């Protein structure tokens, strides 16, 4: 008697387990599908990393060749670099990351405006910096897959005045295309730094004030004569 | 450390023989007497002016302090001019974010730090920067490079000592080789021969050593004249001064000259960077603080052999929200009709659990 009942119990529980397992599996499958692309680590990290590394390497090469081209005028050099950078950077994601949770507080128009202004701001300010990196060789030292399938490409400046400075690029794949979402110079992340600068303005004065402050910065005369164009694109 | 009697003796070297001090210590005291007198005065003036700067609210000169009706507050006004209600709300918001642990607050002494920062800025703008410009004007690049190399060699004992304290024999060997090469073939450090033959310049200081052994950074602290630091960084700097003990064996004017030229030379390398950062940043104080803290964190990570930023350390930075929202945003961009105001409020409960691990700033 006891034996049969126990066997019965066992059988019941086995069936139940299967059922529960099946339910759980379908549940997780459904939940998982939404973020499968991002949360599953790649099977072959080394192969996974090739495309973003190549992108960074090619872009750097092109930028350096533009910088070293003596026939270009400062303005055209600037324009060419901007075109290269605009193709590689994902300004929208950068803006989102910079604003973090405050992104939600902006309405659609403000978001667009912010992305546009932030783009102008970055190209103006980092463009003028790039001009100093004339004779420079950059060596890519490796890449790493980050927890949610971003990729960080590590590089370092190999010669010149800034020899040894480490530059890391974080890339994210969006609809099949790799784009840079952050630049980390000697451990200092662009996104993190702007996030903390903007946080205070946002929480004290709101998004409108931030955007107008950004616009004001973009309209300020800059020491670099080659970027008068920047203010036009910003409006 | 010094009793009062010794303090006064330090200022009156003719009494030095009355004290039974070791020769080495006597050297220290002789060196000390030169700064013994001005030190309290300088510090006093500095602190007084710090209080003064606090009282005067130096942003008063900004013209946009009056916000007209209907005009957008462009954020260029001082925080002190805010509508108190909004200021309160902002405080509460920031406080809430800190309490949620999303933002580790690295700077609990911000008021004091901002005052010190302002004074350091003044000291830089009126003292150091003109000196650096003049220095750059009168010296050729190769001389500035030689000064850099020479100072790097002077500081090598610090690097070596900290390499040893971090139990890194390979680094220590590299450092010794570097000292030997540069001091001999490099003409007493003027030429960086070691780098040419492939001996790397290690980057160590006592602050990193403390971080290496797990000492937390403590709050951010702006030191008068010395600039951004943390509690750990300050202790580290004191520790490092033991590595350059030979400075106290030199006559005091020589020390001041060497360190002064080193400082001006270093500043001359970054004139454009400083200008740009000042001009472009939205809040130069925050910019500098974050840059300093992040850079220190990265360097300590490197000292620990984590070569680069920890994987996952940026989880909160790069994924502050759940994924679905990002996908929704993507579809929204294709058909720009959605009103973002209707979207779900940010879900703080889903903050990644790895937040805490990334909080240990330096």
XYZ file of C-alpha atoms in Angstrom, chain B residues 6-342:
337
model
C 62.003 72.851 18.726
C 59.764 74.985 16.596
C 61.348 78.111 17.971
C 64.771 76.576 17.791
C 64.169 75.837 14.176
C 63.586 79.501 13.669
C 66.699 80.431 15.633
C 69.478 78.328 14.175
C 72.068 79.776 16.533
C 70.362 77.782 19.293
C 70.577 74.624 17.245
C 73.676 73.417 19.027
C 71.883 73.568 22.353
C 69.652 70.769 21.278
C 70.998 67.303 21.089
C 69.725 66.404 17.643
C 70.894 63.878 15.152
C 72.670 65.283 12.106
C 69.937 64.099 9.770
C 67.304 65.719 11.886
C 69.326 68.856 12.086
C 69.316 68.988 8.342
C 65.558 68.786 8.438
C 65.331 71.502 11.031
C 67.658 73.781 9.101
C 65.540 73.243 6.039
C 62.449 73.771 8.081
C 63.472 77.096 9.548
C 63.050 78.762 6.204
C 59.413 77.941 5.996
C 58.774 77.961 9.726
C 58.138 81.687 9.830
C 56.057 82.263 6.732
C 54.099 79.030 6.999
C 51.546 80.043 9.639
C 51.227 83.461 8.044
C 50.611 82.069 4.574
C 48.151 79.511 5.841
C 46.371 82.127 7.910
C 46.061 84.534 5.030
C 44.889 81.731 2.827
C 42.177 80.589 5.193
C 41.079 84.154 5.857
C 40.759 84.867 2.195
C 38.884 81.596 1.851
C 36.339 82.903 4.328
C 36.294 86.175 2.461
C 35.636 84.493 -0.851
C 32.803 82.626 0.729
C 31.213 85.774 2.090
C 31.505 87.804 -1.063
C 29.870 85.330 -3.503
C 32.168 86.044 -6.416
C 29.643 85.326 -9.187
C 27.878 88.600 -8.444
C 29.453 90.210 -11.461
C 27.466 88.050 -13.848
C 24.890 90.224 -15.549
C 22.208 87.585 -15.945
C 21.391 87.411 -12.258
C 17.977 88.925 -12.838
C 15.684 86.564 -14.638
C 12.967 88.390 -16.502
C 9.421 87.187 -16.528
C 8.976 84.556 -19.208
C 12.633 84.424 -20.024
C 14.289 81.085 -19.768
C 16.652 80.845 -16.874
C 19.743 79.907 -18.804
C 21.503 78.372 -15.858
C 24.313 80.900 -15.921
C 23.110 82.538 -12.776
C 24.486 81.424 -9.499
C 22.768 78.680 -7.567
C 22.339 81.208 -4.796
C 19.992 83.283 -6.942
C 17.527 80.486 -7.376
C 13.928 80.598 -6.541
C 14.097 78.965 -3.109
C 11.295 76.555 -3.890
C 13.086 75.180 -6.893
C 16.375 75.082 -5.087
C 14.704 73.055 -2.384
C 13.199 70.684 -4.911
C 16.576 70.271 -6.551
C 18.219 69.529 -3.233
C 15.596 66.953 -2.454
C 15.993 65.354 -5.854
C 19.761 65.106 -5.542
C 19.453 63.864 -1.983
C 16.984 61.215 -3.113
C 19.272 60.003 -5.853
C 22.131 59.772 -3.413
C 20.044 57.838 -0.935
C 18.961 55.403 -3.598
C 22.615 54.700 -4.069
C 22.519 55.566 -7.724
C 24.969 58.353 -7.213
C 27.738 57.723 -4.783
C 28.386 61.129 -3.346
C 32.132 61.564 -3.588
C 32.082 65.155 -2.418
C 30.397 65.773 0.905
C 32.568 68.828 1.550
C 31.627 70.594 -1.627
C 31.233 74.040 -0.046
C 34.719 74.059 1.374
C 36.144 72.469 -1.750
C 34.584 75.025 -4.035
C 36.101 77.815 -1.996
C 39.527 76.254 -2.124
C 39.046 75.572 -5.797
C 38.225 79.202 -6.457
C 41.364 80.327 -4.680
C 43.483 77.831 -6.523
C 42.018 79.121 -9.748
C 43.009 82.636 -8.771
C 46.491 81.474 -7.873
C 46.728 79.742 -11.219
C 45.355 82.541 -13.335
C 47.456 85.256 -11.725
C 50.528 83.281 -10.778
C 51.173 79.958 -12.337
C 49.690 80.391 -15.767
C 51.525 83.628 -16.657
C 54.707 82.031 -15.369
C 54.065 78.983 -17.527
C 53.429 81.120 -20.597
C 56.588 83.061 -19.983
C 58.508 79.850 -19.433
C 57.203 78.405 -22.660
C 58.099 81.591 -24.466
C 61.709 81.671 -23.333
C 62.558 77.961 -23.487
C 62.880 75.653 -26.466
C 60.807 72.510 -26.496
C 63.834 70.295 -26.086
C 64.790 72.007 -22.852
C 61.294 71.584 -21.477
C 61.477 67.913 -22.380
C 64.825 67.665 -20.612
C 63.357 69.270 -17.500
C 60.507 66.781 -17.647
C 62.942 63.898 -17.890
C 65.089 65.242 -15.089
C 62.119 65.580 -12.778
C 60.889 62.149 -13.716
C 64.256 60.801 -12.601
C 64.120 62.790 -9.362
C 60.787 61.176 -8.586
C 61.895 57.660 -9.466
C 62.637 56.712 -5.837
C 58.941 57.292 -5.161
C 57.976 55.035 -8.041
C 60.464 52.395 -6.996
C 59.427 52.492 -3.352
C 55.791 52.143 -4.191
C 56.490 49.347 -6.642
C 58.178 47.508 -3.788
C 55.333 48.297 -1.403
C 52.964 46.784 -3.939
C 55.153 43.682 -4.141
C 55.918 44.043 -7.816
C 59.462 42.772 -8.320
C 59.295 43.164 -12.084
C 58.378 46.820 -11.772
C 61.095 47.349 -9.196
C 63.704 45.892 -11.538
C 62.426 48.095 -14.345
C 62.601 51.132 -12.085
C 66.149 50.403 -10.978
C 67.217 49.834 -14.560
C 65.555 53.078 -15.538
C 67.336 54.996 -12.799
C 70.680 53.506 -13.779
C 70.232 54.119 -17.495
C 68.939 57.649 -17.211
C 71.358 58.733 -14.524
C 74.364 57.556 -16.553
C 73.720 57.367 -20.272
C 70.952 59.887 -19.962
C 73.300 62.544 -18.576
C 71.812 62.727 -15.088
C 68.293 62.287 -16.331
C 68.209 64.929 -19.025
C 67.651 62.375 -21.772
C 65.145 59.594 -21.370
C 67.354 56.764 -22.580
C 65.350 54.139 -20.724
C 62.256 54.694 -22.836
C 64.365 54.464 -25.978
C 65.627 51.032 -24.992
C 62.155 49.925 -24.017
C 62.049 50.220 -20.241
C 58.580 51.495 -19.425
C 57.947 54.419 -17.115
C 55.867 52.968 -14.335
C 53.285 55.122 -12.726
C 53.131 54.632 -8.986
C 52.545 56.792 -5.973
C 51.664 56.151 -2.377
C 48.020 56.979 -2.954
C 47.917 54.173 -5.493
C 49.707 51.883 -3.078
C 47.068 52.583 -0.457
C 44.373 51.944 -3.049
C 46.162 48.777 -4.091
C 45.886 47.448 -0.556
C 42.225 48.351 -0.396
C 42.219 51.634 1.473
C 39.085 53.546 0.457
C 39.540 56.973 -1.052
C 37.542 58.974 1.437
C 35.859 62.228 0.460
C 37.110 64.469 -2.300
C 39.249 67.262 -0.962
C 40.666 70.307 -2.700
C 43.923 71.214 -1.063
C 45.042 74.819 -0.963
C 47.670 75.218 -3.717
C 47.926 71.480 -4.311
C 44.638 71.075 -6.092
C 42.280 68.121 -6.313
C 42.858 65.246 -3.983
C 41.089 62.907 -1.639
C 41.860 62.010 1.920
C 43.776 59.019 0.671
C 45.510 61.131 -1.947
C 46.631 63.585 0.705
C 48.046 60.858 2.880
C 49.659 59.454 -0.237
C 51.303 62.746 -1.015
C 52.723 62.944 2.485
C 53.991 59.391 2.125
C 55.611 60.222 -1.189
C 57.457 63.145 0.321
C 59.401 60.532 2.255
C 60.584 59.167 -1.094
C 62.020 62.542 -2.001
C 63.667 63.014 1.349
C 66.834 64.246 -0.322
C 65.035 67.495 -1.040
C 65.332 68.329 2.635
C 69.091 67.799 2.414
C 69.393 70.464 -0.236
C 69.411 74.133 0.672
C 65.882 75.388 0.748
C 66.277 77.747 -2.196
C 67.433 74.856 -4.350
C 64.394 72.831 -3.379
C 62.109 75.695 -4.218
C 63.847 76.253 -7.513
C 63.709 72.626 -8.567
C 60.110 72.124 -7.550
C 59.099 75.501 -8.897
C 60.594 74.874 -12.306
C 59.080 71.428 -12.314
C 55.658 72.877 -11.616
C 55.893 75.678 -14.157
C 57.275 73.305 -16.753
C 54.446 70.862 -16.184
C 51.876 73.633 -16.362
C 53.413 74.886 -19.599
C 52.607 71.563 -21.231
C 48.919 71.974 -20.634
C 48.196 75.636 -21.237
C 45.776 74.993 -24.097
C 44.096 72.118 -22.334
C 43.405 74.215 -19.269
C 42.079 77.097 -21.343
C 39.796 74.842 -23.329
C 38.512 73.010 -20.326
C 37.774 76.219 -18.499
C 36.030 77.688 -21.463
C 34.067 74.660 -22.531
C 32.980 73.008 -19.344
C 29.615 73.781 -17.871
C 30.884 73.601 -14.352
C 34.634 73.546 -14.268
C 34.697 72.469 -10.661
C 32.568 69.400 -11.384
C 34.515 68.734 -14.550
C 37.793 68.736 -12.686
C 36.476 66.713 -9.783
C 35.081 63.995 -11.970
C 38.115 63.891 -14.191
C 40.368 63.604 -11.155
C 38.320 60.904 -9.452
C 37.880 58.846 -12.608
C 41.509 59.127 -13.524
C 42.621 58.047 -10.067
C 40.212 55.140 -10.136
C 41.585 54.022 -13.472
C 45.163 54.312 -12.284
C 44.512 52.324 -9.159
C 42.747 49.750 -11.285
C 45.881 49.583 -13.367
C 48.064 49.308 -10.261
C 45.950 46.379 -9.181
C 46.570 44.705 -12.489
C 43.026 45.139 -13.653
C 44.718 46.787 -16.587
C 41.629 48.643 -17.706
C 38.329 49.574 -16.193
C 36.692 46.598 -14.546
C 34.253 44.784 -16.773
C 30.817 45.655 -15.561
C 32.005 48.680 -13.647
C 30.210 50.884 -16.115
C 26.984 48.969 -15.878
C 25.209 51.834 -14.209
C 26.785 54.322 -16.550
C 25.850 52.611 -19.759
C 22.598 50.953 -18.732
C 20.760 53.084 -16.289
C 17.390 51.750 -17.346
C 15.733 48.573 -18.503
C 16.249 47.473 -22.066
C 12.679 47.600 -23.256
C 12.604 51.331 -22.964
C 15.553 51.623 -25.304
C 13.850 49.467 -27.869
C 10.714 51.557 -27.533
C 12.752 54.660 -28.141
C 14.137 53.112 -31.283
C 10.738 52.387 -32.738
C 9.681 55.853 -31.760
C 12.403 57.406 -33.836
C 11.097 55.621 -36.883
C 7.601 56.977 -36.332
C 8.018 60.161 -34.346
C 4.524 60.452 -32.990
C 4.753 59.145 -29.436
C 4.530 61.612 -26.627
C 7.362 60.899 -24.238
C 5.493 62.455 -21.370
C 3.191 59.437 -21.307
